Amino acid sequence: MKITAARVIITCPGRNFVTLKIETDQGVYGIGDATLNGRELSVVAYLQEHVAPCLIGMDPRRIEDIWQYVYRGAYWRRGPVTMRAIAAVDMALWDIKAKMAGMPLYQLLGGRSRDGIMVYGHANGSDIAETVEAVGHYIDMGYKAIRAQTGVPGIKDAYGVGRGKLYYEPADASLPSVTGWDTRKALNYVPKLFEELRKTYGFDHHLLHDGHHRYTPQEAANLGKMLEPYQLFWLEDCTPAENQEAFRLVRQHTVTPLAVGEIFNTIWDAKDLIQNQLIDYIRATVVGAGGLTHLRRIADLASLYQVRTGCHGATDLSPVTMGCALHFDTWVPNFGIQEYMRHTEETDAVFPHDYWFEKGELFVGETPGHGVDIDEELAAKYPYKPAYLPVARLEDGTMWNW
Amino acid sequence: MKITAARVIITCPGRNFVTLKIETDQGVYGIGDATLNGRELSVVAYLQEHVAPCLIGMDPRRIEDIWQYVYRGAYWRRGPVTMRAIAAVDMALWDIKAKMAGMPLYQLLGGRSRDGIMVYGHANGSDIAETVEAVGHYIDMGYKAIRAQTGVPGIKDAYGVGRGKLYYEPADASLPSVTGWDTRKALNYVPKLFEELRKTYGFDHHLLHDGHHRYTPQEAANLGKMLEPYQLFWLEDCTPAENQEAFRLVRQHTVTPLAVGEIFNTIWDAKDLIQNQLIDYIRATVVGAGGLTHLRRIADLASLYQVRTGCHGATDLSPVTMGCALHFDTWVPNFGIQEYMRHTEETDAVFPHDYWFEKGELFVGETPGHGVDIDEELAAKYPYKPAYLPVARLEDGTMWNW
Amino acid sequence: MKITAARVIITCPGRNFVTLKIETDQGVYGIGDATLNGRELSVVAYLQEHVAPCLIGMDPRRIEDIWQYVYRGAYWRRGPVTMRAIAAVDMALWDIKAKMAGMPLYQLLGGRSRDGIMVYGHANGSDIAETVEAVGHYIDMGYKAIRAQTGVPGIKDAYGVGRGKLYYEPADASLPSVTGWDTRKALNYVPKLFEELRKTYGFDHHLLHDGHHRYTPQEAANLGKMLEPYQLFWLEDCTPAENQEAFRLVRQHTVTPLAVGEIFNTIWDAKDLIQNQLIDYIRATVVGAGGLTHLRRIADLASLYQVRTGCHGATDLSPVTMGCALHFDTWVPNFGIQEYMRHTEETDAVFPHDYWFEKGELFVGETPGHGVDIDEELAAKYPYKPAYLPVARLEDGTMWNW
Amino acid sequence: MKITAARVIITCPGRNFVTLKIETDQGVYGIGDATLNGRELSVVAYLQEHVAPCLIGMDPRRIEDIWQYVYRGAYWRRGPVTMRAIAAVDMALWDIKAKMAGMPLYQLLGGRSRDGIMVYGHANGSDIAETVEAVGHYIDMGYKAIRAQTGVPGIKDAYGVGRGKLYYEPADASLPSVTGWDTRKALNYVPKLFEELRKTYGFDHHLLHDGHHRYTPQEAANLGKMLEPYQLFWLEDCTPAENQEAFRLVRQHTVTPLAVGEIFNTIWDAKDLIQNQLIDYIRATVVGAGGLTHLRRIADLASLYQVRTGCHGATDLSPVTMGCALHFDTWVPNFGIQEYMRHTEETDAVFPHDYWFEKGELFVGETPGHGVDIDEELAAKYPYKPAYLPVARLEDGTMWNW
């Protein structure tokens, strides 16, 4: 069996998505997501100019061999661009194999371990009151877990500030918009949000908060300690994790659960965090960390330390990734939670898919493969539009982490 | 002062080179190297589509701020593609600042710490005899340090097999050529090469060997121990280093000096290797690891542990990188050695430069900036030609490290 | 280019300052600060008798080489006297190089990373009420960050007791004045100061406190924990740091941010504190720790652990150091805060400088070099006057840390 | 009882010595050594201008209190200059107390633990043959332990090259002489010296070698391993020790005993080396590390780890230090060996002393105090003459460790 084509499709139904379509000489094709939010065309070139030519003629069933071929063959290993290209190939090949087996992908991973997939939604507000109200809205929609982010008085459009009830797309501008940050103001304000939320809704719902890489280890430890009374489900990306030891100080001072990993692209970014029990949820994704083949290895290592998955699921991960992720979540024994940011109708139309939301959970259907396709014709109506994630500067102008 | 343009120039005088040219409103321009061997067009897109638009209008003198802007602003941090794009910007901006100061770049770094820059050449042979002869050839040319790589009977064109006396370009094929590997055969043969070399030329010349990621930690420890009598200058890339702890076992069993880092792209790839004294030479480069701004931080961390620099210098690093590297080597207090693979005449013509080779050392001139330019007209005569680095498979077909 | 003279100038406009002036054969000169508060003449002799003779005839552009020459050439490495001599040479040489480049010094370091430099002032009072009032005074002057030190009932002139509104000079007596100390009394009183300050001014201003080496690790952990509710910006010098592990116990028990380093003179004094994430701010200075060449290495090591700079800036650091420090603070990516104790008018007249204070921040101008000069004629009007920092004894007479 | 005077006496009988004389109102005086080779006048100023004024009127019997007063009262702690000033005061005060007790100093330390003090001499030669001969010369003189240093072909006057049979004074030039270094050449040659020495004189004498800070940790491990067959007494200063962890790698690879410490000036420089069993001999000295009061604390910590003393004893330590050292060696339970470089006759005349050499050992007499005095009249005949220790550069000009 041979791969006959590997085409990269760019579409922008409201936001950019890059999709790889691998066709075979058996009429079966598979698709994979390769979207790198704000750097899309770099992965397009990586795939089109450097990876696709090597795939032609290869046996699409040799998924592991092709994974190793592209990973080791790159010579220049790891990194967001390289691993998203590898992920797209991997998703497409698993899609093909599952279709040939006539099975939904979760069956090939090891079968169903749970019925529904608990997700969390995103309650954003410009202040505490607005955010509390948004959380209520998600509770009404049946969400069991809600991430709460509030604007902070004196900080210019900090991440997560409300943009409409359901849809939130940070990559919005033709040039990076500059947001502000001030830890002092945030530490004075964020704990009050959760105090208010627990007072309003009690302790029956999971509440999550995203530090978005903004705090130093000591500041994160301080925040984690102040949030403890409100028993968060997790505090996410509390401090940058290039230095995996940075989480030691946070871990030393608080039992607030810690989650990290959305910007990780291989197991090497998480190995010490996991092996030193410094985190409770690993958020690496199918598209970000080299596909199903590599993500299962991250999840398996995590399980040795009872660290659960909490896959990132913002809108820049296309429905192809969400499909794969849900098959993965359906199988993975140490599942924790799945982030679910709804795609727009236009996106859903370009990517017909076999998953759906019901009372706080996502469900995946029985369609062979990962159950997601791309309507190339419709996709072509939405040409690529450059968009950037914001950047953040401190009040004195210092570049900071958005 | 403002950046007015940031253009990416691709040329292929014998091999591909990607060069970024930043122009300013003061008539001064700077150039940087962005070549990622075998994945060139991915960096071209990263720069052209995603970074260059942000640079226009920025103050080119704010080198640190722009570094942090592109590093943190990428959101998806690190990786070979991202860091080569950042490196190209950084080199170009230091080129501009040094030109505006009217000084050779090494002066801005801290001034001259040494006269000449010791380099090593590449003696390759299909067998021991041929390699011994090749080493003699380099000795005659005045080289004080020579890397010796031999073909191994029974291993299909292992890395470094002779391709002409001076010029060696691994990225040669329109599709990755498949080489073989067998550790047992290599361990039986490689030590004999160095026994022969010491018998032939004695101990007055530095001899280097490149393991090229091929051995496991135990195999590398075994090889290191067998090579100890021949007092190598270093054993390079003895085992893959994503798991930095892998070098502990090698370090435990041999005092053969260890060098690693040509495929590292940030300080995070080397931090544990350096801080646990597991290596003696760090080989990260100006183009591979985020430019001068980041490489000096890697070298400074290394100096705390008496780890010296041994920058990778294969032909896929363009003369722009070699120029920057030599200014860096002229300043950096903990300099070890510089790899020097000669570029072809065509390449030298496309990139007029102010450095030269003399009796085993490279020297950098006093031209303001990093002293290397690009002849755009000539460059245009050499259109991009896809080329791949080889891959390696074990005898049973298993994908391995080339 | 050659150094033609290296003269040491001592002046005492209200307090002693030692300044090194390096002259060259190109008409450009540079100046550096070598003031060691209470031990000035030892550095004068070190420079005049032992270092200056070696500099004559050297190339002033070889800043790194001269740094290594004086550091390694001393044979007897490190220490406050040695490293202040090295710092003075280093500041003078960077002054010369930046002047020759026609650029303000921050440009050679890497360019501007921020607009203004946040500083903290010193609110001292003989008791809580007086200190609270002093803090208000600083708030009115636009300070965003204020260090608060109070006298403690029963402790004879503890450090920081008010001496006038703005000017504070601990080195005052012709022989060391003997102050008292009692941890029990301090622990009973200091937390109340911050309770009162938060009650009076809320949490919008940064509040700092200086333990001044007075507490044992356990006492510092106790104090840090009691101060936690008042969310200090930092607790400084909470315990002596010769044994860098001493901070582990403090770190274990409190998330109050920790700052240390004003009496450090090389990176070796801080390496374990930084690498074990035991501190949040490193306070080493340009004059105390071997000049810009060495301080940037300390700051870069700190940045790997998200430790920020918080440079000591008492009045015994001459305006030359303040100038260099502000160029450093303008560039350094991981800037935290700068201590700013105003110099007297006489001092400002002896040292014309290009920096100014505005609403809680210091700004540095565009004068080439570090922007500070010395009016030798005026300086000569203020002859050296011996002065000592105080010492401290416990109530039973035991020598303690002032 | 009061201190009435504290005078600093500089003399240069062949080399510079700085001596502190403390006089009391009881007619008893004590003297201490404050010589810092190549930086003498800095300690003179430290003592004369900053310490002496504080001593006048103090009770000379409060040795510990005065030690703490000068150590803590300096505020800027540690360092070669500060600790030599403290050492001079400490030696003089112990001299006074012992004289008042009518006892030789060793009695106040705890009494005699051994009869004679084993010393080692310095056999230097320009090549192996000359060094072997020099060793024989020391054997004939009854030495049980001999340090052997050979010149290395191709290295310009490496440290220790013969200058006459008995007298060796590295600080010789009015400006630092520049010596060379090349590890490769040394590693090829030094092991052969010890092979030859063992072949010539067998294993009955202790053989020592001084690496003089020249090797990196890996090079030192390599050298230590190659020297193992020749069962050295110790390998000294094998690598710079600011990073005390650097010795781990050496320790991992060889059982050759390791000695370090001549340039240490407080216990903090050795704490981790001792507590991690990384060394076998600590070489800190009475004059270098804060006097008898502090050296006994270093020796006591060392004894917990069965690390023995091996005090540095080059000629720049005046007979006053040698006197104190021998009293120290006579008492200290974990004595290892004492370095003994003979002073010239002129020096011995300026410093009448009560110790003598006999068959490889030094003996100290029963004179009350440390038994060494200074003939001020004779001393005045030898005015101070600036002299520098050499510096070392690698062959490419890089500053290295002399």
PDB file of N, CA, C and O in Angstrom, chain C residues 37-39 41-42 46 50 65 69 71-72 75-78 80 176 213 242 245 262 271 388 393 401, chain D residues 37-39 41-42 46 50 65 69 71-72 75-78 80 176 213 242 245 262 271 388 393 401:
ATOM      1  N   ASN C  37      32.617  51.393  51.186  1.00  0.00           N
ATOM      2  CA  ASN C  37      32.168  52.174  52.334  1.00  0.00           C
ATOM      3  C   ASN C  37      32.798  51.695  53.644  1.00  0.00           C
ATOM      4  O   ASN C  37      32.591  50.551  54.068  1.00  0.00           O
ATOM      5  N   GLY C  38      33.663  52.566  54.226  1.00  0.00           N
ATOM      6  CA  GLY C  38      34.299  52.237  55.505  1.00  0.00           C
ATOM      7  C   GLY C  38      35.652  51.552  55.327  1.00  0.00           C
ATOM      8  O   GLY C  38      36.364  51.312  56.304  1.00  0.00           O
ATOM      9  N   ARG C  39      36.001  51.195  54.091  1.00  0.00           N
ATOM     10  CA  ARG C  39      37.331  50.577  53.823  1.00  0.00           C
ATOM     11  C   ARG C  39      37.933  51.199  52.560  1.00  0.00           C
ATOM     12  O   ARG C  39      38.695  50.534  51.839  1.00  0.00           O
ATOM     13  N   LEU C  41      40.340  53.279  51.602  1.00  0.00           N
ATOM     14  CA  LEU C  41      41.760  53.426  51.218  1.00  0.00           C
ATOM     15  C   LEU C  41      42.396  52.085  50.834  1.00  0.00           C
ATOM     16  O   LEU C  41      43.436  52.036  50.168  1.00  0.00           O
ATOM     17  N   SER C  42      41.769  51.000  51.241  1.00  0.00           N
ATOM     18  CA  SER C  42      42.310  49.690  50.860  1.00  0.00           C
ATOM     19  C   SER C  42      42.150  49.476  49.343  1.00  0.00           C
ATOM     20  O   SER C  42      43.065  48.985  48.678  1.00  0.00           O
ATOM     21  N   TYR C  46      44.957  49.173  46.407  1.00  0.00           N
ATOM     22  CA  TYR C  46      44.875  48.014  45.485  1.00  0.00           C
ATOM     23  C   TYR C  46      44.993  48.518  44.047  1.00  0.00           C
ATOM     24  O   TYR C  46      45.760  47.986  43.241  1.00  0.00           O
ATOM     25  N   HIS C  50      48.845  48.436  42.717  1.00  0.00           N
ATOM     26  CA  HIS C  50      48.970  47.073  42.163  1.00  0.00           C
ATOM     27  C   HIS C  50      48.280  46.872  40.814  1.00  0.00           C
ATOM     28  O   HIS C  50      48.719  46.051  40.021  1.00  0.00           O
ATOM     29  N   ASP C  65      39.397  40.805  28.221  1.00  0.00           N
ATOM     30  CA  ASP C  65      40.760  40.321  28.504  1.00  0.00           C
ATOM     31  C   ASP C  65      41.320  40.998  29.753  1.00  0.00           C
ATOM     32  O   ASP C  65      41.946  40.344  30.600  1.00  0.00           O
ATOM     33  N   TYR C  69      42.362  39.344  33.157  1.00  0.00           N
ATOM     34  CA  TYR C  69      43.771  39.608  33.581  1.00  0.00           C
ATOM     35  C   TYR C  69      43.792  39.993  35.059  1.00  0.00           C
ATOM     36  O   TYR C  69      44.582  39.461  35.857  1.00  0.00           O
ATOM     37  N   TYR C  71      41.287  39.645  37.285  1.00  0.00           N
ATOM     38  CA  TYR C  71      40.640  38.631  38.153  1.00  0.00           C
ATOM     39  C   TYR C  71      41.576  37.440  38.370  1.00  0.00           C
ATOM     40  O   TYR C  71      41.875  37.059  39.499  1.00  0.00           O
ATOM     41  N   ARG C  72      42.058  36.835  37.258  1.00  0.00           N
ATOM     42  CA  ARG C  72      42.919  35.645  37.400  1.00  0.00           C
ATOM     43  C   ARG C  72      44.321  36.066  37.856  1.00  0.00           C
ATOM     44  O   ARG C  72      44.960  35.370  38.637  1.00  0.00           O
ATOM     45  N   TYR C  75      45.590  36.250  41.496  1.00  0.00           N
ATOM     46  CA  TYR C  75      45.861  34.946  42.116  1.00  0.00           C
ATOM     47  C   TYR C  75      44.963  34.729  43.336  1.00  0.00           C
ATOM     48  O   TYR C  75      44.289  33.705  43.442  1.00  0.00           O
ATOM     49  N   TRP C  76      44.904  35.739  44.201  1.00  0.00           N
ATOM     50  CA  TRP C  76      44.028  35.657  45.399  1.00  0.00           C
ATOM     51  C   TRP C  76      42.684  36.237  44.983  1.00  0.00           C
ATOM     52  O   TRP C  76      42.492  37.453  44.927  1.00  0.00           O
ATOM     53  N   ARG C  77      41.806  35.295  44.596  1.00  0.00           N
ATOM     54  CA  ARG C  77      40.581  35.704  43.888  1.00  0.00           C
ATOM     55  C   ARG C  77      39.509  36.243  44.839  1.00  0.00           C
ATOM     56  O   ARG C  77      39.468  35.940  46.022  1.00  0.00           O
ATOM     57  N   ARG C  78      38.519  36.972  44.213  1.00  0.00           N
ATOM     58  CA  ARG C  78      37.275  37.388  44.852  1.00  0.00           C
ATOM     59  C   ARG C  78      37.509  38.393  46.000  1.00  0.00           C
ATOM     60  O   ARG C  78      38.611  38.910  46.156  1.00  0.00           O
ATOM     61  N   PRO C  80      35.632  41.700  48.571  1.00  0.00           N
ATOM     62  CA  PRO C  80      35.091  43.058  48.347  1.00  0.00           C
ATOM     63  C   PRO C  80      36.126  44.043  47.782  1.00  0.00           C
ATOM     64  O   PRO C  80      35.812  44.825  46.892  1.00  0.00           O
ATOM     65  N   PRO C 176      33.420  53.229  64.490  1.00  0.00           N
ATOM     66  CA  PRO C 176      32.097  52.581  64.318  1.00  0.00           C
ATOM     67  C   PRO C 176      31.190  52.838  65.515  1.00  0.00           C
ATOM     68  O   PRO C 176      31.576  52.559  66.669  1.00  0.00           O
ATOM     69  N   HIS C 213      20.610  41.244  57.650  1.00  0.00           N
ATOM     70  CA  HIS C 213      21.471  40.140  58.128  1.00  0.00           C
ATOM     71  C   HIS C 213      21.240  39.820  59.606  1.00  0.00           C
ATOM     72  O   HIS C 213      22.069  39.136  60.228  1.00  0.00           O
ATOM     73  N   GLU C 242      26.580  33.683  53.753  1.00  0.00           N
ATOM     74  CA  GLU C 242      27.819  32.944  53.423  1.00  0.00           C
ATOM     75  C   GLU C 242      27.451  31.477  53.183  1.00  0.00           C
ATOM     76  O   GLU C 242      27.950  30.834  52.273  1.00  0.00           O
ATOM     77  N   GLU C 245      22.884  27.781  51.759  1.00  0.00           N
ATOM     78  CA  GLU C 245      21.774  26.859  52.091  1.00  0.00           C
ATOM     79  C   GLU C 245      20.868  27.420  53.204  1.00  0.00           C
ATOM     80  O   GLU C 245      19.756  26.946  53.410  1.00  0.00           O
ATOM     81  N   GLU C 262      23.597  42.575  48.325  1.00  0.00           N
ATOM     82  CA  GLU C 262      24.318  43.850  48.257  1.00  0.00           C
ATOM     83  C   GLU C 262      25.776  43.692  48.667  1.00  0.00           C
ATOM     84  O   GLU C 262      26.634  44.433  48.202  1.00  0.00           O
ATOM     85  N   LYS C 271      25.460  31.770  43.362  1.00  0.00           N
ATOM     86  CA  LYS C 271      25.147  30.660  42.422  1.00  0.00           C
ATOM     87  C   LYS C 271      24.135  29.669  43.001  1.00  0.00           C
ATOM     88  O   LYS C 271      23.115  29.369  42.362  1.00  0.00           O
ATOM     89  N   TYR C 388      33.131  55.230  59.346  1.00  0.00           N
ATOM     90  CA  TYR C 388      32.883  53.797  59.537  1.00  0.00           C
ATOM     91  C   TYR C 388      31.393  53.496  59.508  1.00  0.00           C
ATOM     92  O   TYR C 388      30.574  54.299  59.972  1.00  0.00           O
ATOM     93  N   ARG C 393      25.741  45.032  68.545  1.00  0.00           N
ATOM     94  CA  ARG C 393      25.932  44.049  69.625  1.00  0.00           C
ATOM     95  C   ARG C 393      24.563  43.695  70.207  1.00  0.00           C
ATOM     96  O   ARG C 393      23.673  44.546  70.286  1.00  0.00           O
ATOM     97  N   ASN C 401      25.351  41.104  63.715  1.00  0.00           N
ATOM     98  CA  ASN C 401      25.405  41.683  62.375  1.00  0.00           C
ATOM     99  C   ASN C 401      24.674  43.020  62.387  1.00  0.00           C
ATOM    100  O   ASN C 401      23.500  43.091  62.771  1.00  0.00           O
TER     101      ASN C 401
ATOM    102  N   ASN D  37      50.772  38.392  48.771  1.00  0.00           N
ATOM    103  CA  ASN D  37      51.776  38.390  47.718  1.00  0.00           C
ATOM    104  C   ASN D  37      51.279  39.058  46.431  1.00  0.00           C
ATOM    105  O   ASN D  37      50.330  38.604  45.793  1.00  0.00           O
ATOM    106  N   GLY D  38      51.906  40.222  46.097  1.00  0.00           N
ATOM    107  CA  GLY D  38      51.543  40.925  44.858  1.00  0.00           C
ATOM    108  C   GLY D  38      50.465  41.983  45.087  1.00  0.00           C
ATOM    109  O   GLY D  38      50.152  42.757  44.182  1.00  0.00           O
ATOM    110  N   ARG D  39      49.862  42.019  46.256  1.00  0.00           N
ATOM    111  CA  ARG D  39      48.843  43.035  46.578  1.00  0.00           C
ATOM    112  C   ARG D  39      49.071  43.591  48.001  1.00  0.00           C
ATOM    113  O   ARG D  39      48.135  43.978  48.692  1.00  0.00           O
ATOM    114  N   LEU D  41      50.191  46.303  49.546  1.00  0.00           N
ATOM    115  CA  LEU D  41      49.854  47.620  50.115  1.00  0.00           C
ATOM    116  C   LEU D  41      48.348  47.773  50.346  1.00  0.00           C
ATOM    117  O   LEU D  41      47.900  48.633  51.102  1.00  0.00           O
ATOM    118  N   SER D  42      47.566  46.921  49.711  1.00  0.00           N
ATOM    119  CA  SER D  42      46.117  47.004  49.931  1.00  0.00           C
ATOM    120  C   SER D  42      45.787  46.564  51.361  1.00  0.00           C
ATOM    121  O   SER D  42      44.961  47.188  52.045  1.00  0.00           O
ATOM    122  N   TYR D  46      44.305  48.653  54.545  1.00  0.00           N
ATOM    123  CA  TYR D  46      43.134  48.097  55.257  1.00  0.00           C
ATOM    124  C   TYR D  46      43.402  48.133  56.759  1.00  0.00           C
ATOM    125  O   TYR D  46      42.553  48.579  57.554  1.00  0.00           O
ATOM    126  N   HIS D  50      41.976  51.528  58.507  1.00  0.00           N
ATOM    127  CA  HIS D  50      40.590  51.180  58.831  1.00  0.00           C
ATOM    128  C   HIS D  50      40.436  50.265  60.048  1.00  0.00           C
ATOM    129  O   HIS D  50      39.414  50.299  60.728  1.00  0.00           O
ATOM    130  N   ASP D  65      36.095  38.089  70.360  1.00  0.00           N
ATOM    131  CA  ASP D  65      35.234  39.262  70.164  1.00  0.00           C
ATOM    132  C   ASP D  65      35.820  40.199  69.104  1.00  0.00           C
ATOM    133  O   ASP D  65      35.108  40.702  68.231  1.00  0.00           O
ATOM    134  N   TYR D  69      34.323  41.221  65.670  1.00  0.00           N
ATOM    135  CA  TYR D  69      34.175  42.676  65.464  1.00  0.00           C
ATOM    136  C   TYR D  69      34.700  43.066  64.075  1.00  0.00           C
ATOM    137  O   TYR D  69      34.036  43.774  63.310  1.00  0.00           O
ATOM    138  N   TYR D  71      35.404  40.955  61.551  1.00  0.00           N
ATOM    139  CA  TYR D  71      34.760  40.185  60.459  1.00  0.00           C
ATOM    140  C   TYR D  71      33.370  40.756  60.154  1.00  0.00           C
ATOM    141  O   TYR D  71      33.074  41.124  59.016  1.00  0.00           O
ATOM    142  N   ARG D  72      32.507  40.871  61.211  1.00  0.00           N
ATOM    143  CA  ARG D  72      31.141  41.372  60.971  1.00  0.00           C
ATOM    144  C   ARG D  72      31.143  42.887  60.742  1.00  0.00           C
ATOM    145  O   ARG D  72      30.384  43.396  59.921  1.00  0.00           O
ATOM    146  N   TYR D  75      31.360  44.711  57.357  1.00  0.00           N
ATOM    147  CA  TYR D  75      30.108  44.680  56.580  1.00  0.00           C
ATOM    148  C   TYR D  75      30.332  43.978  55.230  1.00  0.00           C
ATOM    149  O   TYR D  75      29.577  43.067  54.871  1.00  0.00           O
ATOM    150  N   TRP D  76      31.409  44.351  54.566  1.00  0.00           N
ATOM    151  CA  TRP D  76      31.737  43.696  53.263  1.00  0.00           C
ATOM    152  C   TRP D  76      32.646  42.510  53.600  1.00  0.00           C
ATOM    153  O   TRP D  76      33.835  42.661  53.807  1.00  0.00           O
ATOM    154  N   ARG D  77      32.020  41.354  53.724  1.00  0.00           N
ATOM    155  CA  ARG D  77      32.688  40.198  54.353  1.00  0.00           C
ATOM    156  C   ARG D  77      33.652  39.484  53.399  1.00  0.00           C
ATOM    157  O   ARG D  77      33.534  39.561  52.173  1.00  0.00           O
ATOM    158  N   ARG D  78      34.539  38.676  53.987  1.00  0.00           N
ATOM    159  CA  ARG D  78      35.394  37.718  53.278  1.00  0.00           C
ATOM    160  C   ARG D  78      36.382  38.405  52.341  1.00  0.00           C
ATOM    161  O   ARG D  78      36.575  39.633  52.378  1.00  0.00           O
ATOM    162  N   PRO D  80      40.408  38.007  50.125  1.00  0.00           N
ATOM    163  CA  PRO D  80      41.828  37.873  50.513  1.00  0.00           C
ATOM    164  C   PRO D  80      42.354  39.044  51.344  1.00  0.00           C
ATOM    165  O   PRO D  80      43.088  38.841  52.316  1.00  0.00           O
ATOM    166  N   PRO D 176      53.808  41.848  36.082  1.00  0.00           N
ATOM    167  CA  PRO D 176      53.569  40.390  35.992  1.00  0.00           C
ATOM    168  C   PRO D 176      54.249  39.789  34.756  1.00  0.00           C
ATOM    169  O   PRO D 176      53.997  40.252  33.622  1.00  0.00           O
ATOM    170  N   HIS D 213      45.744  25.125  39.476  1.00  0.00           N
ATOM    171  CA  HIS D 213      44.482  25.692  38.922  1.00  0.00           C
ATOM    172  C   HIS D 213      44.431  25.611  37.403  1.00  0.00           C
ATOM    173  O   HIS D 213      43.619  26.304  36.769  1.00  0.00           O
ATOM    174  N   GLU D 242      36.275  27.911  42.703  1.00  0.00           N
ATOM    175  CA  GLU D 242      35.151  28.806  43.056  1.00  0.00           C
ATOM    176  C   GLU D 242      33.849  27.996  42.999  1.00  0.00           C
ATOM    177  O   GLU D 242      32.977  28.135  43.839  1.00  0.00           O
ATOM    178  N   GLU D 245      31.649  22.366  43.309  1.00  0.00           N
ATOM    179  CA  GLU D 245      31.152  21.109  42.708  1.00  0.00           C
ATOM    180  C   GLU D 245      32.111  20.596  41.614  1.00  0.00           C
ATOM    181  O   GLU D 245      32.024  19.446  41.187  1.00  0.00           O
ATOM    182  N   GLU D 262      44.933  26.855  49.122  1.00  0.00           N
ATOM    183  CA  GLU D 262      45.902  27.898  49.473  1.00  0.00           C
ATOM    184  C   GLU D 262      45.334  29.284  49.208  1.00  0.00           C
ATOM    185  O   GLU D 262      45.709  30.254  49.871  1.00  0.00           O
ATOM    186  N   LYS D 271      33.590  24.655  52.477  1.00  0.00           N
ATOM    187  CA  LYS D 271      32.520  23.908  53.168  1.00  0.00           C
ATOM    188  C   LYS D 271      31.959  22.748  52.326  1.00  0.00           C
ATOM    189  O   LYS D 271      31.928  21.604  52.779  1.00  0.00           O
ATOM    190  N   TYR D 388      55.165  41.340  41.408  1.00  0.00           N
ATOM    191  CA  TYR D 388      53.907  40.718  40.973  1.00  0.00           C
ATOM    192  C   TYR D 388      54.084  39.218  40.779  1.00  0.00           C
ATOM    193  O   TYR D 388      55.144  38.761  40.314  1.00  0.00           O
ATOM    194  N   ARG D 393      48.968  32.813  29.947  1.00  0.00           N
ATOM    195  CA  ARG D 393      48.110  32.868  28.754  1.00  0.00           C
ATOM    196  C   ARG D 393      48.278  31.572  27.977  1.00  0.00           C
ATOM    197  O   ARG D 393      49.373  31.006  27.906  1.00  0.00           O
ATOM    198  N   ASN D 401      44.777  30.491  33.993  1.00  0.00           N
ATOM    199  CA  ASN D 401      45.148  30.498  35.421  1.00  0.00           C
ATOM    200  C   ASN D 401      46.636  30.213  35.524  1.00  0.00           C
ATOM    201  O   ASN D 401      47.125  29.219  34.995  1.00  0.00           O
TER     202      ASN D 401
END
